XYZ file of N, CA and C in Angstrom:
393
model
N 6.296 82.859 62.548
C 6.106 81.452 62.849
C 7.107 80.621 62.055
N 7.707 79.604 62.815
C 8.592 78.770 61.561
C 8.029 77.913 61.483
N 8.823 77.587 59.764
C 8.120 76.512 59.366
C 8.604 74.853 59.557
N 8.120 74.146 59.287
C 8.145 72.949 59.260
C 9.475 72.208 58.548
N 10.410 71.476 59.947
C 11.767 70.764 58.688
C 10.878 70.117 58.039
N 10.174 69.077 58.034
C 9.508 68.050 57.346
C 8.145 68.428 56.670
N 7.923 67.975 55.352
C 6.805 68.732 54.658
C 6.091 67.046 54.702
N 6.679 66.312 54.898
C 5.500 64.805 54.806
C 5.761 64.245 56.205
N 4.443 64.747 57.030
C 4.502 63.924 58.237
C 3.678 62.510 58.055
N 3.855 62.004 59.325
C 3.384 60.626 59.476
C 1.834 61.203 60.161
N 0.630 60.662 59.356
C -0.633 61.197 59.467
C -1.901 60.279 58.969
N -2.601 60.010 60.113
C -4.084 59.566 59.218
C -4.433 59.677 58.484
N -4.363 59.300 57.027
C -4.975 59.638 55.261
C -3.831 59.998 54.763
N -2.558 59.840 55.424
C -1.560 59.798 54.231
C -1.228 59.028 53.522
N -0.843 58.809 52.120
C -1.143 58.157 51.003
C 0.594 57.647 51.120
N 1.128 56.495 51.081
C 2.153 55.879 51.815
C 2.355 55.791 49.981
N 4.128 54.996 49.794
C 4.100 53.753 48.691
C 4.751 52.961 49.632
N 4.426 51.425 49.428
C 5.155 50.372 49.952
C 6.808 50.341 49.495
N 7.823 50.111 49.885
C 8.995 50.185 49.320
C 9.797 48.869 49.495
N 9.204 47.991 50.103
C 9.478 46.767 50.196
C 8.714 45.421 50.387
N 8.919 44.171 49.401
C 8.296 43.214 49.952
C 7.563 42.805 48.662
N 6.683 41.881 48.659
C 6.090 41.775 47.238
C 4.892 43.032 46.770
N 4.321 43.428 47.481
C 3.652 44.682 47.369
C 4.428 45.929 46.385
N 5.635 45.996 46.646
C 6.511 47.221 46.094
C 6.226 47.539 45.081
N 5.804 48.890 45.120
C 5.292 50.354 44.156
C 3.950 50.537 44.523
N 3.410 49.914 45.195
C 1.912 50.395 45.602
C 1.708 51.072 46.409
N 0.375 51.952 46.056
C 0.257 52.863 46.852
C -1.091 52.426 47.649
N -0.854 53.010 49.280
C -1.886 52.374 50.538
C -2.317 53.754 50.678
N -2.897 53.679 51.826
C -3.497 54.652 52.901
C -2.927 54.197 54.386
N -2.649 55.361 55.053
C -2.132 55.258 56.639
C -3.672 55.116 57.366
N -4.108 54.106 57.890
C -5.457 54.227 58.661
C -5.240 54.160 60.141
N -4.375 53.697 60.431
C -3.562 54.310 62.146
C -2.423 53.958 62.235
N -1.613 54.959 63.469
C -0.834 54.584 63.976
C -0.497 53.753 64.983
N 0.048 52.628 64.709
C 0.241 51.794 66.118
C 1.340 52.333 67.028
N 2.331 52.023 66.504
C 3.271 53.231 67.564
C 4.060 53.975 66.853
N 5.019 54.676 67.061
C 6.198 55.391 66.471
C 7.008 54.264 65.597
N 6.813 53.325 65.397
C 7.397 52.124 64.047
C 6.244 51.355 63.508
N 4.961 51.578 63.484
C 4.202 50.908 62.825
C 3.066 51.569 62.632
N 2.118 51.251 61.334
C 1.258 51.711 60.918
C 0.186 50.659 60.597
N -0.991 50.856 60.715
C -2.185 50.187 59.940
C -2.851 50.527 58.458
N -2.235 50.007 57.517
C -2.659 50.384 56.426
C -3.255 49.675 55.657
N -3.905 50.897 54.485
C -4.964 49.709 53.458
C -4.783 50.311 52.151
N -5.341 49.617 51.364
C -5.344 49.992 49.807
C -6.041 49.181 48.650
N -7.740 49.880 49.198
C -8.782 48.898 48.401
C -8.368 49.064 47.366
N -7.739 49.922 46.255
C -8.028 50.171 45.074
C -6.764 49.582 44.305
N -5.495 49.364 45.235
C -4.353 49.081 45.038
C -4.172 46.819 45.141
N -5.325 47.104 46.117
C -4.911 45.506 46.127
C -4.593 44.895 47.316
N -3.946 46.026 47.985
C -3.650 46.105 49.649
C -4.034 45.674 50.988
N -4.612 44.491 51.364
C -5.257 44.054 52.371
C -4.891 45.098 53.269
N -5.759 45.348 54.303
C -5.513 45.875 55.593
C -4.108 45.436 56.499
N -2.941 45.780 56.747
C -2.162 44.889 57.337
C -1.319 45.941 58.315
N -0.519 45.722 59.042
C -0.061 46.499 59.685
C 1.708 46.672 59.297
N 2.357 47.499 58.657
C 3.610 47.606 58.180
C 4.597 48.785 58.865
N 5.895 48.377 59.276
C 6.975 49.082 59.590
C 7.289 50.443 58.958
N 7.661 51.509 59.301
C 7.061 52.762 58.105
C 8.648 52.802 57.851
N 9.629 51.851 57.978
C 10.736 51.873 56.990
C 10.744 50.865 55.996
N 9.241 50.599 55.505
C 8.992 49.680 54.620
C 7.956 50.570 53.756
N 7.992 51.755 54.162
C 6.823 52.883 53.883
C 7.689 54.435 53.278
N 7.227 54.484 52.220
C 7.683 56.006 51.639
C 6.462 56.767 52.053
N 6.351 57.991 52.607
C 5.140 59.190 52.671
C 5.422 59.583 51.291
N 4.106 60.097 50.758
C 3.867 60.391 49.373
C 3.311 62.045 49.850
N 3.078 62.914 49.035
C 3.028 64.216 49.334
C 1.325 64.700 49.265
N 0.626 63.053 49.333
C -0.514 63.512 48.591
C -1.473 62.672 50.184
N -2.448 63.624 50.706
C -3.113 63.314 51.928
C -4.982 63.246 51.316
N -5.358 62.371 52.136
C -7.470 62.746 52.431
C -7.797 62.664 53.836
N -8.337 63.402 53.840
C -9.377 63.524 54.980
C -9.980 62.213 55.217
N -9.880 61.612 56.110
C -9.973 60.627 56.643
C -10.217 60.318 58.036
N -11.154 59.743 58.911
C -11.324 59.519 60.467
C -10.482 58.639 60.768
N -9.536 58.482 61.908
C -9.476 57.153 62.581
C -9.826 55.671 62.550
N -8.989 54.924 61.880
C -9.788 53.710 62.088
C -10.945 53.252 60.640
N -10.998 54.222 60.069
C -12.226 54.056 59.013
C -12.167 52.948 58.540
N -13.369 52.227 57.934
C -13.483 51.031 57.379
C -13.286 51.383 56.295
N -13.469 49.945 55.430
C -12.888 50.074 53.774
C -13.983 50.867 52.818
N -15.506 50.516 53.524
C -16.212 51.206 52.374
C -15.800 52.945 52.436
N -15.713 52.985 53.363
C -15.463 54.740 53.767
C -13.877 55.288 53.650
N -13.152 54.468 53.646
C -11.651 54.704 52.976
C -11.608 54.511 51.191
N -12.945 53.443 51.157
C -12.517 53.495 49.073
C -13.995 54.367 49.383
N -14.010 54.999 49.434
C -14.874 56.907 49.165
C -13.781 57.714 49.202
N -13.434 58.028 49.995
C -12.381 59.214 50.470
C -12.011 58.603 49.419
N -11.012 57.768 48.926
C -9.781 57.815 47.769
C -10.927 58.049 46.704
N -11.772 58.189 46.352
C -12.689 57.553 45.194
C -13.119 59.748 45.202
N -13.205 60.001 46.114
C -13.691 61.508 46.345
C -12.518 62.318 45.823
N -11.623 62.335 46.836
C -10.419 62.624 46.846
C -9.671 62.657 45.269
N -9.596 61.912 44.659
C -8.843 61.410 43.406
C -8.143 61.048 43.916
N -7.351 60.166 44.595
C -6.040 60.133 45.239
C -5.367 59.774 43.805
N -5.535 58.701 42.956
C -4.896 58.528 42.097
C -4.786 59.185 40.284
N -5.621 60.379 40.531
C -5.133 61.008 39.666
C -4.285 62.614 40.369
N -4.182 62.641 41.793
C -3.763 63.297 42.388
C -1.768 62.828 42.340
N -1.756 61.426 42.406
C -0.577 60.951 42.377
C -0.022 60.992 41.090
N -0.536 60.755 40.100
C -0.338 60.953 38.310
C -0.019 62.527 38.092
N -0.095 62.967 38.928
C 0.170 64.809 38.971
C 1.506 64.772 39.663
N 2.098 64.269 40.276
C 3.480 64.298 40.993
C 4.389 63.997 39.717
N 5.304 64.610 40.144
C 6.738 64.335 39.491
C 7.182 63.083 39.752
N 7.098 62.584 40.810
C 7.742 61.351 41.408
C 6.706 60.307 40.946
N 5.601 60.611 40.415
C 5.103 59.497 40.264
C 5.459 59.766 38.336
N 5.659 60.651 37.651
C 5.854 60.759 36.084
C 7.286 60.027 35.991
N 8.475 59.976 37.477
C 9.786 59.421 37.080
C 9.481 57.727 37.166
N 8.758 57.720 37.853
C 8.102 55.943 38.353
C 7.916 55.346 36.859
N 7.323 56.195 36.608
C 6.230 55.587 34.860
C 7.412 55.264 33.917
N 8.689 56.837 33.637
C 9.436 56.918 32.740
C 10.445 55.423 33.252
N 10.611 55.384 34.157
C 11.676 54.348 34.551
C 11.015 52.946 34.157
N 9.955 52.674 34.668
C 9.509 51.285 33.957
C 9.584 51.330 32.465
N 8.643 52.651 31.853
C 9.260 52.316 30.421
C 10.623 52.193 30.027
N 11.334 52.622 30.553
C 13.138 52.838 29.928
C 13.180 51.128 30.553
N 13.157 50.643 31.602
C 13.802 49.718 31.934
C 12.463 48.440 30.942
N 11.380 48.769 30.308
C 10.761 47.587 29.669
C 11.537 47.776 27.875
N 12.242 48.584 27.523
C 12.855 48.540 26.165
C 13.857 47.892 25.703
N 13.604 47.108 24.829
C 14.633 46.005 24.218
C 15.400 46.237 23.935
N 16.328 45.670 23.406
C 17.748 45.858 22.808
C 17.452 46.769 21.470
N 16.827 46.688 21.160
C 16.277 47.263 19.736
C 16.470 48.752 19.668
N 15.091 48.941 21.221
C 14.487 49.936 21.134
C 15.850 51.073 21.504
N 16.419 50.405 22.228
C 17.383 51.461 22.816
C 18.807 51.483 21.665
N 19.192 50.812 20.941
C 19.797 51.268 20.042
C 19.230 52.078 19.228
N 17.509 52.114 18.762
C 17.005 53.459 18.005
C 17.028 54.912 18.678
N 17.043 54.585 20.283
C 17.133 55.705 20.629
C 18.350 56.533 20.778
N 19.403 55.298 20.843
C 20.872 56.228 20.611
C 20.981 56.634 19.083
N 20.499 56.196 17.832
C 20.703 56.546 16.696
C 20.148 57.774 16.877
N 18.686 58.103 17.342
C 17.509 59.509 17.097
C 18.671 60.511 18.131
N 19.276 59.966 19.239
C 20.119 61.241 20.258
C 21.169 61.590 18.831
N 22.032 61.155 18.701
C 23.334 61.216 17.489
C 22.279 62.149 16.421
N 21.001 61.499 16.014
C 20.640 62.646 14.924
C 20.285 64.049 15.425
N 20.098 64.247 16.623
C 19.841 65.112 17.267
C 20.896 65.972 17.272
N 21.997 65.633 18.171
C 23.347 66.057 18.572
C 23.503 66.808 17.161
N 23.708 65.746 15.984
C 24.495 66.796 14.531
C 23.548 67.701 14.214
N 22.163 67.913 14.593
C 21.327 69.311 14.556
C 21.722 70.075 15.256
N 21.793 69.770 16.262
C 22.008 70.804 17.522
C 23.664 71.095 16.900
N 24.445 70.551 16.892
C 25.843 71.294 16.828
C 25.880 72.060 14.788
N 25.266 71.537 14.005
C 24.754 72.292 13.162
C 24.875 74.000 13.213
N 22.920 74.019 13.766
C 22.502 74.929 14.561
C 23.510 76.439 14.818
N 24.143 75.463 16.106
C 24.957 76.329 17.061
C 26.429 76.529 16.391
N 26.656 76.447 15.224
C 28.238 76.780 14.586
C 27.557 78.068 13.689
C-alpha cells in the first residue's frame, strides 16, 4: 500500500494555527469544511470566536480529536479538554521553537550581550578541551 505525500490533511478536529491577522499564533479547531478554500473554525480555549477562515490563513498542526461535524462549543471545549489538545501541542517541536523564539526575540540588550559573553566562555572550554 503507499503511503501518503501529505501527513497533515485538511480534516474535521484538526487543530489549525492561525498565521495571519490579529489572531496570529493561535491555535483553533477545523469544525467544517466549507469548500476546498474555506473552513469553519473555533477555539473556545484560545479565544477564537467561531468564524469562517481561508486555510491560506491556516497552518495544519500535526495534532487531531475526534470530533463530529458541526459540533457545538460545549462539545468541541470537551474534546479539546479530553483530548489535551494543548498539552499535546507543548509536546511538538514546532510548538518548543514557537516558545524559544518569543523568548530570544523578548531579551534586551543586556540579556543578549550576557549571552554572547557565556558562548565566548564556552568556546575557550571547548577549544581548551579539544587541544
Amino acid at each position: 500500500m503507499r503511503s501518503l505525500t501529505f501527513q497533515r490533511v485538511v480534516e474535521i478536529g484538526r487543530v489549525v494555527m492561525i498565521n495571519y491577522g490579529p489572531d496570529a499564533g493561535k491555535l483553533a479547531v477545523i469544525v467544517d469544511v466549507i469548500d476546498h478554500n474555506r473552513a469553519l473554525i473555533e477555539g473556545p480555549t484560545t479565544g477564537i470566536p467561531r468564524s469562517v477562515h481561508a486555510f491560506r490563513r491556516l497552518t495544519l498542526t500535526p495534532v487531531t480529536i475526534k470530533l463530529p461535524r458541526g459540533a457545538g462549543q460545549k462539545a468541541l471545549k470537551a474534546a479539546i479538554e479530553k483530548e489535551d489538545v494543548a498539552g499535546k501541542w507543548a509536546k511538538t517541536s514546532w510548538a518548543k521553537k514557537v516558545v524559544s523564539r518569543t523568548k530570544r526575540a523578548s531579551n534586551s540588550d543586556f540579556d543578549r550581550f550576557k549571552l554572547q559573553k557565556y558562548k565566548k566562555i564556552r568556546r575557550d572550554i571547548v577549544n581548551k578541551a579539544s587541544k
